[in-house]
PDB file of C-alpha atoms (C1' of nucleotides) in Angstrom:
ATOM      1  CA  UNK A   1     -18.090  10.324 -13.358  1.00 53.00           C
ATOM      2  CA  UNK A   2     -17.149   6.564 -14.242  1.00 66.00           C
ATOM      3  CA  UNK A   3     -13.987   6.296 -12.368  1.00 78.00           C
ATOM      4  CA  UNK A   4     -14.227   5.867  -8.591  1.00 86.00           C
ATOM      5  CA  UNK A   5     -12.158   4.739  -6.170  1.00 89.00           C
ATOM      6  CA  UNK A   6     -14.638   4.761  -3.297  1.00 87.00           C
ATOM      7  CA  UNK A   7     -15.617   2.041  -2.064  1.00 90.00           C
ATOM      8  CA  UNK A   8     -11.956   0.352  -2.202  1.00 94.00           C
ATOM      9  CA  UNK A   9     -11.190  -0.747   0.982  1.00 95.00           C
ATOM     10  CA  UNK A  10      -7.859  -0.089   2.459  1.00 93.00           C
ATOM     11  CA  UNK A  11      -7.621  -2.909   4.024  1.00 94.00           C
ATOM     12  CA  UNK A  12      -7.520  -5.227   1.163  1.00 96.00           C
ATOM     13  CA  UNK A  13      -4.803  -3.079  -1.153  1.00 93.00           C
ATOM     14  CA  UNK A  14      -1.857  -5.440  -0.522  1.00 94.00           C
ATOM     15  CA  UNK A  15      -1.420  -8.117  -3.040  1.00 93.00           C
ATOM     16  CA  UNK A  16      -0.921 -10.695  -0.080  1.00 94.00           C
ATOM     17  CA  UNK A  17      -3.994  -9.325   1.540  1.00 95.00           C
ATOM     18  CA  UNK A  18      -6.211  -9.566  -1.302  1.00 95.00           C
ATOM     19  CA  UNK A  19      -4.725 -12.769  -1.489  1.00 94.00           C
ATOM     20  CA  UNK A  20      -5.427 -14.626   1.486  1.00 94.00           C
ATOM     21  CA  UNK A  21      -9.599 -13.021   1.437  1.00 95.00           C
ATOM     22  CA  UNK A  22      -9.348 -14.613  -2.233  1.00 94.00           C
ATOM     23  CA  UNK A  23      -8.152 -17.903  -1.318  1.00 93.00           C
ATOM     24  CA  UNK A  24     -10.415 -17.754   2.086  1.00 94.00           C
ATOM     25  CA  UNK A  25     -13.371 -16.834  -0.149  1.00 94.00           C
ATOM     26  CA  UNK A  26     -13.214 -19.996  -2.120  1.00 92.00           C
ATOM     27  CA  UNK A  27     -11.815 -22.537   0.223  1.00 90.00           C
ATOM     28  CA  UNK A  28     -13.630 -22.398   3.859  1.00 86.00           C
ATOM     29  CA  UNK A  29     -10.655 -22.587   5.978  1.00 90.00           C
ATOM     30  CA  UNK A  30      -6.844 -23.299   5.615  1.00 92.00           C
ATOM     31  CA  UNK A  31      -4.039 -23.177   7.501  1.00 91.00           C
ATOM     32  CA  UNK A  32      -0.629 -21.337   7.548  1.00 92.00           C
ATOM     33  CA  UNK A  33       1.136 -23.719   4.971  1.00 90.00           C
ATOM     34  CA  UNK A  34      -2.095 -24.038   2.534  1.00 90.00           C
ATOM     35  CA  UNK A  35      -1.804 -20.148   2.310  1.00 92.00           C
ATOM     36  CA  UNK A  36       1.833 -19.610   2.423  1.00 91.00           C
ATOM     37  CA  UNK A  37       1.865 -22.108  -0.722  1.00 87.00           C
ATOM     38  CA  UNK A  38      -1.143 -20.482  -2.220  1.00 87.00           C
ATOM     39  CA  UNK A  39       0.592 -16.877  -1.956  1.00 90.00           C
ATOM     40  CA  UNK A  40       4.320 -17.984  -1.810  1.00 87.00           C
ATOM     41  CA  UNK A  41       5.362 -15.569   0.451  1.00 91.00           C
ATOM     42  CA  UNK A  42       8.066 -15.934   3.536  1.00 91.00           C
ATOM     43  CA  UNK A  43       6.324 -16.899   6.763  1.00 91.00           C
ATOM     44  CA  UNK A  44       7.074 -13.582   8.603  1.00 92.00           C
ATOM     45  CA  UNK A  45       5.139 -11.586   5.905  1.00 93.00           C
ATOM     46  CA  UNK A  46       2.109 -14.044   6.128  1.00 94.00           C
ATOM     47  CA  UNK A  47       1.777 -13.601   9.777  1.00 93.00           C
ATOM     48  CA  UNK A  48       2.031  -9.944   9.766  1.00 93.00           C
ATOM     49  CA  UNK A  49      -0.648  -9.556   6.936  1.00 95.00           C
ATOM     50  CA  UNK A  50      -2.621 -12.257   8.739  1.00 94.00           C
ATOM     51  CA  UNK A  51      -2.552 -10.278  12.109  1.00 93.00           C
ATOM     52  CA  UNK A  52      -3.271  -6.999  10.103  1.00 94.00           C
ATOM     53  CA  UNK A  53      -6.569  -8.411   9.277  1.00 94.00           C
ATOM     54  CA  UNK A  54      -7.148 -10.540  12.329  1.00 93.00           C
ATOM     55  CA  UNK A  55      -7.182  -7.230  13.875  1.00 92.00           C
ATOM     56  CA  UNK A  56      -9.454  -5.929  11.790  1.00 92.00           C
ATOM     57  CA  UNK A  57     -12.223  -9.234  12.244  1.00 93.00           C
ATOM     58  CA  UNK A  58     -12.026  -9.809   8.842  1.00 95.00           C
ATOM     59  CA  UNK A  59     -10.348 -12.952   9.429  1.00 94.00           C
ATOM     60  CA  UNK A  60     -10.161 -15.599  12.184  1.00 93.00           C
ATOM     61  CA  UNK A  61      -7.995 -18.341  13.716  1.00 92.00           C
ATOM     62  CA  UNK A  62      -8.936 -21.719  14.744  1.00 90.00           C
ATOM     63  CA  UNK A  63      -6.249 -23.319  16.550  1.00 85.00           C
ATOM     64  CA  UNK A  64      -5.731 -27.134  17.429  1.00 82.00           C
ATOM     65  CA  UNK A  65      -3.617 -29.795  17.187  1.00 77.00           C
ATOM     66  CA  UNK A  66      -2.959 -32.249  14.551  1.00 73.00           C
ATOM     67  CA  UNK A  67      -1.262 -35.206  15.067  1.00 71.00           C
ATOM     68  CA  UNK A  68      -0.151 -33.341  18.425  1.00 72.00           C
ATOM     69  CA  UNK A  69       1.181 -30.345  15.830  1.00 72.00           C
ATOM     70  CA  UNK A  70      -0.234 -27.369  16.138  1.00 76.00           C
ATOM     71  CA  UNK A  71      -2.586 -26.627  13.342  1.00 83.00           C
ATOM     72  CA  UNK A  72      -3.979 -22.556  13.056  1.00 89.00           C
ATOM     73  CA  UNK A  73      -6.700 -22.295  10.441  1.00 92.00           C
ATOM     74  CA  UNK A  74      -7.441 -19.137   9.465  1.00 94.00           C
ATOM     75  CA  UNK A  75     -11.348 -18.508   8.056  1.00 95.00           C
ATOM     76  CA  UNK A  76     -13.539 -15.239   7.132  1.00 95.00           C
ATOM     77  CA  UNK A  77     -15.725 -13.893   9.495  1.00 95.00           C
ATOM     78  CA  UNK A  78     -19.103 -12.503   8.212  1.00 95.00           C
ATOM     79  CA  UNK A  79     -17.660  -8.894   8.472  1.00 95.00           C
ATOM     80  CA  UNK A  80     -14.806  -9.770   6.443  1.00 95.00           C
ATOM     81  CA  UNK A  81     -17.170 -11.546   3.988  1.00 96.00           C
ATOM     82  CA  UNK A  82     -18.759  -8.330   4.117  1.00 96.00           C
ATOM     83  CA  UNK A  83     -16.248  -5.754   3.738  1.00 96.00           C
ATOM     84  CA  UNK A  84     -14.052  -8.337   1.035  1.00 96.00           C
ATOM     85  CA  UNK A  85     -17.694  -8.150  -1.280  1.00 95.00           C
ATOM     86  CA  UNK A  86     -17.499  -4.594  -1.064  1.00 95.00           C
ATOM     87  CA  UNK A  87     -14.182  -4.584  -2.243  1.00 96.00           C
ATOM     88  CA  UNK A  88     -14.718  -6.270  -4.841  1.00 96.00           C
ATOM     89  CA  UNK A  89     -17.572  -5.221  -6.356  1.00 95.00           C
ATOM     90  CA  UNK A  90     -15.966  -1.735  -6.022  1.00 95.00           C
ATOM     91  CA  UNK A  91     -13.184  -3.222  -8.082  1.00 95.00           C
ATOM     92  CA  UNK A  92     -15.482  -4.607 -10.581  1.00 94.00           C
ATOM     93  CA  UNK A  93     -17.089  -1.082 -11.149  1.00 93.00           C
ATOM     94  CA  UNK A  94     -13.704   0.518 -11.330  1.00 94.00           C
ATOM     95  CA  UNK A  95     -12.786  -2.242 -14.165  1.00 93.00           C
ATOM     96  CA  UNK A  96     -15.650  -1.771 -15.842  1.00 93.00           C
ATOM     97  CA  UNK A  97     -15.649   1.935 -16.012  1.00 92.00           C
ATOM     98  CA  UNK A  98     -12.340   1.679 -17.536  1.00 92.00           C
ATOM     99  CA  UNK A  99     -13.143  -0.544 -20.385  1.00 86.00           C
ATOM    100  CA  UNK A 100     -16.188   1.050 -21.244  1.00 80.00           C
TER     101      UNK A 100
ATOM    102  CA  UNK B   1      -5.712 -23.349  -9.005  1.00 53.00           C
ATOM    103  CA  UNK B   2      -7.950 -20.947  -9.610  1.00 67.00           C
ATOM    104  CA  UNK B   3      -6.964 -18.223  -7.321  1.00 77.00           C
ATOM    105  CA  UNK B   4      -3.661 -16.297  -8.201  1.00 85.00           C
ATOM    106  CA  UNK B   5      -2.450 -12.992  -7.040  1.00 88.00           C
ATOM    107  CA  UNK B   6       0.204 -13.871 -10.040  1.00 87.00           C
ATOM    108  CA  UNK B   7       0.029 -10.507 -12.135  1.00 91.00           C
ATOM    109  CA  UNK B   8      -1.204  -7.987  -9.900  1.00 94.00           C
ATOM    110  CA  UNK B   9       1.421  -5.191  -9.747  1.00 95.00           C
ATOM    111  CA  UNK B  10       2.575  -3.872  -6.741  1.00 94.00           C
ATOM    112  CA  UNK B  11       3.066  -0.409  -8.332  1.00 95.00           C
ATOM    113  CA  UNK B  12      -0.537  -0.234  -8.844  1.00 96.00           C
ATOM    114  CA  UNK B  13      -1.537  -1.331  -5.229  1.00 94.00           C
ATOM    115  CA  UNK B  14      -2.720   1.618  -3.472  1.00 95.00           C
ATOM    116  CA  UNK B  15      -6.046   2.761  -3.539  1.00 93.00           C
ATOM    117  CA  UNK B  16      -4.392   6.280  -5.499  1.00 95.00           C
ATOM    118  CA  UNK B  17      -2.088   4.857  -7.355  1.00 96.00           C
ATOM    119  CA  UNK B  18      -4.858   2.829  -8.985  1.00 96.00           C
ATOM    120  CA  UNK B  19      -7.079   5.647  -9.018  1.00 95.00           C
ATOM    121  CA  UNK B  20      -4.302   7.791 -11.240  1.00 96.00           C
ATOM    122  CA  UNK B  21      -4.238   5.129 -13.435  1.00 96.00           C
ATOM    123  CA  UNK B  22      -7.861   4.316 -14.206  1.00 95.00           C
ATOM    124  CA  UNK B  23      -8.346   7.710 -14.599  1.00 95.00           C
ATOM    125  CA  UNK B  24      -5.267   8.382 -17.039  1.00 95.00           C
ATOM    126  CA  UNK B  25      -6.647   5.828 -18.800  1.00 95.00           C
ATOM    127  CA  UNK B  26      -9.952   7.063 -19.346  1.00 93.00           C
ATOM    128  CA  UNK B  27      -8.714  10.693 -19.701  1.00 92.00           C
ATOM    129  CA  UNK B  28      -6.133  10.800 -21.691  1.00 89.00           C
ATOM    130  CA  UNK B  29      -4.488  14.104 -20.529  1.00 93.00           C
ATOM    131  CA  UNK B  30      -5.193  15.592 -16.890  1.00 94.00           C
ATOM    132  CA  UNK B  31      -3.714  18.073 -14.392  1.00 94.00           C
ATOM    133  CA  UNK B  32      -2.668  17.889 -11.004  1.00 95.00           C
ATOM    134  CA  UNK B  33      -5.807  19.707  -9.998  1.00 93.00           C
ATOM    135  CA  UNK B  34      -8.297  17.539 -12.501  1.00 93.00           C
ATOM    136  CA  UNK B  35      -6.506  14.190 -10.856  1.00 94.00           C
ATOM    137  CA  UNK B  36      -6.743  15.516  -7.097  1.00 93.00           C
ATOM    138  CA  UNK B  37     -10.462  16.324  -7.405  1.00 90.00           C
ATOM    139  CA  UNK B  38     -11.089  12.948  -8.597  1.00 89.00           C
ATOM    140  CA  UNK B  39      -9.701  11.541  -6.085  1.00 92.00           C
ATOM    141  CA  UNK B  40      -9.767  13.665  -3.076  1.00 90.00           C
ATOM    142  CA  UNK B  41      -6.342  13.345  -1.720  1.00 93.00           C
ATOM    143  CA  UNK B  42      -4.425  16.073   0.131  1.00 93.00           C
ATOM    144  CA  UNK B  43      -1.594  17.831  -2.544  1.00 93.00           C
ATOM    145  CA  UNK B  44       1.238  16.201  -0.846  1.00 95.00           C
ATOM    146  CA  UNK B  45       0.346  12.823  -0.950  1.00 95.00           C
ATOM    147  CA  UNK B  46      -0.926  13.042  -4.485  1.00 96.00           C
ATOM    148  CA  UNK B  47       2.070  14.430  -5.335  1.00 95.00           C
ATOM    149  CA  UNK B  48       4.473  11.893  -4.069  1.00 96.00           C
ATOM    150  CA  UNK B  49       1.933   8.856  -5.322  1.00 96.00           C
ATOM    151  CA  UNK B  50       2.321  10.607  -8.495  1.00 96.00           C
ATOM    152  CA  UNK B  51       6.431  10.786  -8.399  1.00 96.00           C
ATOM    153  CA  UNK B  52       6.366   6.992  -7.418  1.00 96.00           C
ATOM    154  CA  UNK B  53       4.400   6.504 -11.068  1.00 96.00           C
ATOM    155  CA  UNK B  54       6.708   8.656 -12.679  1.00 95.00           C
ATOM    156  CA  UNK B  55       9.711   6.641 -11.676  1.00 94.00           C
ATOM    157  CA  UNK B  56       8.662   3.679 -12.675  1.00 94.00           C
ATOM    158  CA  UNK B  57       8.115   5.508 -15.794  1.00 95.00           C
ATOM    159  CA  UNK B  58       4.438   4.371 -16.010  1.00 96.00           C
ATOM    160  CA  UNK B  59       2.877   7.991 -16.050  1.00 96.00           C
ATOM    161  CA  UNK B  60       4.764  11.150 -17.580  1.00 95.00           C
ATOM    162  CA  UNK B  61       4.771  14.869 -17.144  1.00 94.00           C
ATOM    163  CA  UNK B  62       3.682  17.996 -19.442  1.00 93.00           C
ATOM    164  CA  UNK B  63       5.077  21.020 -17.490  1.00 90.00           C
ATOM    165  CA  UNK B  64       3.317  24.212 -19.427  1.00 90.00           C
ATOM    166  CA  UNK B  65       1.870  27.877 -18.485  1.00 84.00           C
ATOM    167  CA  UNK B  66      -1.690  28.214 -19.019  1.00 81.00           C
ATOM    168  CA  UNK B  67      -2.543  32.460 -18.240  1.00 79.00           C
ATOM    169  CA  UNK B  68       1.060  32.550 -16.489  1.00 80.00           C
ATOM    170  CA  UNK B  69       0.404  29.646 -14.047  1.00 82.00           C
ATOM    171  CA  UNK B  70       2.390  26.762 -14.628  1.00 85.00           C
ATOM    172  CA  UNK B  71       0.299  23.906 -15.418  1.00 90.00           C
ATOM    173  CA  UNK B  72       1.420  20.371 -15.245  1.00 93.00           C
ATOM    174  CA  UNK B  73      -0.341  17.394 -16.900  1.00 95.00           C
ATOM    175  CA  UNK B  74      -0.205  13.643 -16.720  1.00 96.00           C
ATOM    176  CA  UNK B  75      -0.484  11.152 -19.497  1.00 97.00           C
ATOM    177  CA  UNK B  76       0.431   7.182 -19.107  1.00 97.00           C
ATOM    178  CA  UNK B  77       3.501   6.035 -20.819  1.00 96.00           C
ATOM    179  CA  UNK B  78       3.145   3.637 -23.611  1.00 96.00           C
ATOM    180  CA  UNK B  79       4.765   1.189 -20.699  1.00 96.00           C
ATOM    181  CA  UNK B  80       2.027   2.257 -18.381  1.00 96.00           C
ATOM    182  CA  UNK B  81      -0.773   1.145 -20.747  1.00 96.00           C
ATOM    183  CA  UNK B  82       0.891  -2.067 -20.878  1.00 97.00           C
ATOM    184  CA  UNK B  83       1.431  -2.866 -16.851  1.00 96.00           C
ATOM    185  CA  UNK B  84      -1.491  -1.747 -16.144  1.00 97.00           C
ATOM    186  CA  UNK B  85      -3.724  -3.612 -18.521  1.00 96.00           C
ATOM    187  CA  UNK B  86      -2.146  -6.554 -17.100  1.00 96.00           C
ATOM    188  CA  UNK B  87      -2.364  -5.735 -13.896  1.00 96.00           C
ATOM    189  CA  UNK B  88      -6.433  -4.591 -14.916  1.00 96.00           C
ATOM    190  CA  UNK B  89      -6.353  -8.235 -16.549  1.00 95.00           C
ATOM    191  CA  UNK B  90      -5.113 -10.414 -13.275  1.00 94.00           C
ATOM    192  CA  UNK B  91      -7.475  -8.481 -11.127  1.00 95.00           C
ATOM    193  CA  UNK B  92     -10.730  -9.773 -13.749  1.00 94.00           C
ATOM    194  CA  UNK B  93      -9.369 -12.651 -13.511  1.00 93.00           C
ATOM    195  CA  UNK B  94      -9.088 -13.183  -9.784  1.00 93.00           C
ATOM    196  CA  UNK B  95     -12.435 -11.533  -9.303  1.00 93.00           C
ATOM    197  CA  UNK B  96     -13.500 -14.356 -11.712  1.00 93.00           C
ATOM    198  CA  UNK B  97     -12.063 -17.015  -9.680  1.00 92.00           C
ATOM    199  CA  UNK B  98     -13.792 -16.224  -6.631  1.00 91.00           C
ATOM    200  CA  UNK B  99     -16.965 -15.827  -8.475  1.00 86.00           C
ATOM    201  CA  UNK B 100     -16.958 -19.231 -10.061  1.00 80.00           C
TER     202      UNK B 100
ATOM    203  C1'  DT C   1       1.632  50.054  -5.435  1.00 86.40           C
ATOM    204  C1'  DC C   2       1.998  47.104  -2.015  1.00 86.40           C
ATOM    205  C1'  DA C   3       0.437  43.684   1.323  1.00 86.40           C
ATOM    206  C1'  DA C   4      -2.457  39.749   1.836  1.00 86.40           C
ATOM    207  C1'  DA C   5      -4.509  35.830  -0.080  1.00 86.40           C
ATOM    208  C1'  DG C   6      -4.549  32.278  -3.484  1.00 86.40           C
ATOM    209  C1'  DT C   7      -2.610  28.754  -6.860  1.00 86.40           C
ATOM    210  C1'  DG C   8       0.045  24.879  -8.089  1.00 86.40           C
ATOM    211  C1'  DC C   9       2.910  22.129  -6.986  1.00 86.40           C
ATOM    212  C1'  DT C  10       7.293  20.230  -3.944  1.00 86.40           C
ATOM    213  C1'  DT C  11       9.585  19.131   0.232  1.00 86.40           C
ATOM    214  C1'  DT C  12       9.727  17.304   4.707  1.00 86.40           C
ATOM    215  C1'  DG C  13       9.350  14.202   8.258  1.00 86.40           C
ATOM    216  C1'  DA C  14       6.383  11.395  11.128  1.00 86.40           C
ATOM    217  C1'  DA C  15       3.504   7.272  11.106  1.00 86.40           C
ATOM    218  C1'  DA C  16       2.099   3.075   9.173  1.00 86.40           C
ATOM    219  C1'  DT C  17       3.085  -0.906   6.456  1.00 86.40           C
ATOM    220  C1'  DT C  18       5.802  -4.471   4.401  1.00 86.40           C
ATOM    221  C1'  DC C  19       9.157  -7.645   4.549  1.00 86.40           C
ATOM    222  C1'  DA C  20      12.907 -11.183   5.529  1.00 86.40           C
ATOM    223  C1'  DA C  21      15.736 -12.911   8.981  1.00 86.40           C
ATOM    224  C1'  DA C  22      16.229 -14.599  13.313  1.00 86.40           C
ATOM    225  C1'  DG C  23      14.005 -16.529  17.278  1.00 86.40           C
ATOM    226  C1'  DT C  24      10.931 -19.757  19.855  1.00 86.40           C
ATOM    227  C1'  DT C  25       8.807 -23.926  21.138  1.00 86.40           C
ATOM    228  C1'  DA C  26       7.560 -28.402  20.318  1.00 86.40           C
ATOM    229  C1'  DT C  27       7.976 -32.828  17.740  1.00 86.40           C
ATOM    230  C1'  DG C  28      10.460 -36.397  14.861  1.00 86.40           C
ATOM    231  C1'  DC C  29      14.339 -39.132  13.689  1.00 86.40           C
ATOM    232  C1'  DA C  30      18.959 -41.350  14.229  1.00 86.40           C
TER     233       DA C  30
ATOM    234  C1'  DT D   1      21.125 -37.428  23.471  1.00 86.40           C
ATOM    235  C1'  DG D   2      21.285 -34.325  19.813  1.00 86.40           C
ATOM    236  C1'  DC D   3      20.265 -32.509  15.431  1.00 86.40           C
ATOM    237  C1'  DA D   4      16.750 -31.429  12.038  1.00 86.40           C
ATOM    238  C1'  DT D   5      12.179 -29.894  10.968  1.00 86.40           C
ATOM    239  C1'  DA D   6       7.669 -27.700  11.606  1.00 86.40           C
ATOM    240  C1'  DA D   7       4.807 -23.968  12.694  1.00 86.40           C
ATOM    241  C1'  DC D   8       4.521 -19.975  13.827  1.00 86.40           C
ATOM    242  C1'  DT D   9       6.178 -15.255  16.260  1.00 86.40           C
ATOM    243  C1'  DT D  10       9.167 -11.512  17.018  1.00 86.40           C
ATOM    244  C1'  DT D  11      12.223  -8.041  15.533  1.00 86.40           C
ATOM    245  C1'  DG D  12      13.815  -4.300  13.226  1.00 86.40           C
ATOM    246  C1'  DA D  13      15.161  -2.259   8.872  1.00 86.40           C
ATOM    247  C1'  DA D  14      13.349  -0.511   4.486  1.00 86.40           C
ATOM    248  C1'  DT D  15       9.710   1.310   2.069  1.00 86.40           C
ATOM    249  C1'  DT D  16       5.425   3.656   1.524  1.00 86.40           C
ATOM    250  C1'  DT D  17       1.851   6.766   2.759  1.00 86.40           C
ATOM    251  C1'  DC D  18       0.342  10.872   4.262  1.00 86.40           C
ATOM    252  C1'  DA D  19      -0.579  15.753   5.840  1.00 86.40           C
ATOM    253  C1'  DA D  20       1.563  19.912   6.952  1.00 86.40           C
ATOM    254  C1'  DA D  21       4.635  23.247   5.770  1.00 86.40           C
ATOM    255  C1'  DG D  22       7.255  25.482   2.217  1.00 86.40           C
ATOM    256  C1'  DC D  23       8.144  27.845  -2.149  1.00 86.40           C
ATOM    257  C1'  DA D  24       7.590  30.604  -6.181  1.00 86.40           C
ATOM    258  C1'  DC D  25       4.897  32.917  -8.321  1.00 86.40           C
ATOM    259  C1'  DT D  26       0.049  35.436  -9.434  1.00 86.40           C
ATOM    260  C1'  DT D  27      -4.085  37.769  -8.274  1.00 86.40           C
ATOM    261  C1'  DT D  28      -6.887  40.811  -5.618  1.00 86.40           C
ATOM    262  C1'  DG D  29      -8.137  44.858  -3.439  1.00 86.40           C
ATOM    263  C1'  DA D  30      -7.208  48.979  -0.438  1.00 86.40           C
TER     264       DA D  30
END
DNA sequence: TCAAAGTGCTTTGAAATTCAAAGTTATGCA
DNA sequence: TGCATAACTTTGAATTTCAAAGCACTTTGA
C-alpha cells in the first residue's frame, strides 16, 4: 500500500501550525510580529496555536526586553525539530505515493 | 520569502481528510469500507470527514446494492482533482522551502 | 421460522480546536 | 495629563473531530 497517513503528526495539521514549524525551521528564532507577518493571521489565533505547541515542547519562548519592550521569541526545541522532520518526511512519502 | 502556507487548503487539513483524498486519487473508485481500512478510523468519524468533503463538493457519492447490501462509493469531483492538486502543489513547495 | 448477530452506513452529542474580539499592561508622543 | 500604540493574553462563540449509539436491513443458525 502506497498511501499512508501514518506518520502525520496531529500536531502539525493546522495551516498556522505547520506554519510557524516552517518559518521556525528556516529562520532560528522570531518573535510574535515576524510570525504574525509571516502567517498573517490575527494575534489571538497566533497565541493560541503558539501555546498549543508550547505545550507540546515543540516550540519555545525566549522572553526579554527590547528597547524596554517586551520582545518573546519563539524557537524549536530539538523534540519539535524532531517530531516537525517526521512530519514532513511523512508528507513527502504521502506526495510521492500519489504522483507515482 | 520562501516559506508560504499561501495555498494549502483548509478543507484538506486533517490528517483523514487528506488521507480520503490521496487515496481517491490513487483509487479511483472506493467504498466506505475500502476507505476506512485504509485509514483506520472509527465509522462515525469517517463518515462525517467524508460529508464535510462532500459539501464542499470535492468528493461524490455512488449509492448502489452489491448482493442486496447497499454499497456506497466515493470518487473525487472534477473540482476535487483541482483543489487538491493545488493544495498537493503548495505543500511540495513548502516542503521545498524548508529544505533549501 | 425466528431470534441473534452482523453489515453498512448515519445520527448524536461531548470534547477539542480554531478564531476574532476585547482586554491588559506598559511605553511613546503631544 | 491623556490618548494612541505595541505586544501579547484572555474570553467565549463557532466549528471540527470523534466515538458511541442508532437504524435499516441481511445473514446465520437452532
Amino acid at each position: 500500500m502506497k498511501i499512508s497517513i501514518e506518520g502525520l503528526n496531529k500536531a502539525f495539521e493546522s495551516r498556522i501550525k505547520l506554519g510557524i514549524m516552517s518559518v521556525l525551521a528556516v529562520n532560528h528564532m522570531l518573535d510574535f510580529n515576524a510570525l504574525k507577518e509571516y502567517l498573517d493571521v490575527t494575534d489571538g489565533n497566533l497565541a493560541s496555536h503558539i501555546k498549543a505547541l508550547e505545550k507540546e515542547e515543540f516550540i519555545g519562548v525566549e522572553k526579554t526586553f527590547v528597547d524596554r519592550k517586551s520582545n518573546t521569541k519563539y524557537f524549536m526545541t530539538k523534540e519539535g525539530k524532531k517530531a516537525f522532520d517526521e512530519h514532513l518526511k511523512a508528507l513527502e512519502k504521502l506526495i510521492k505515493g500519489i504522483s507515482e
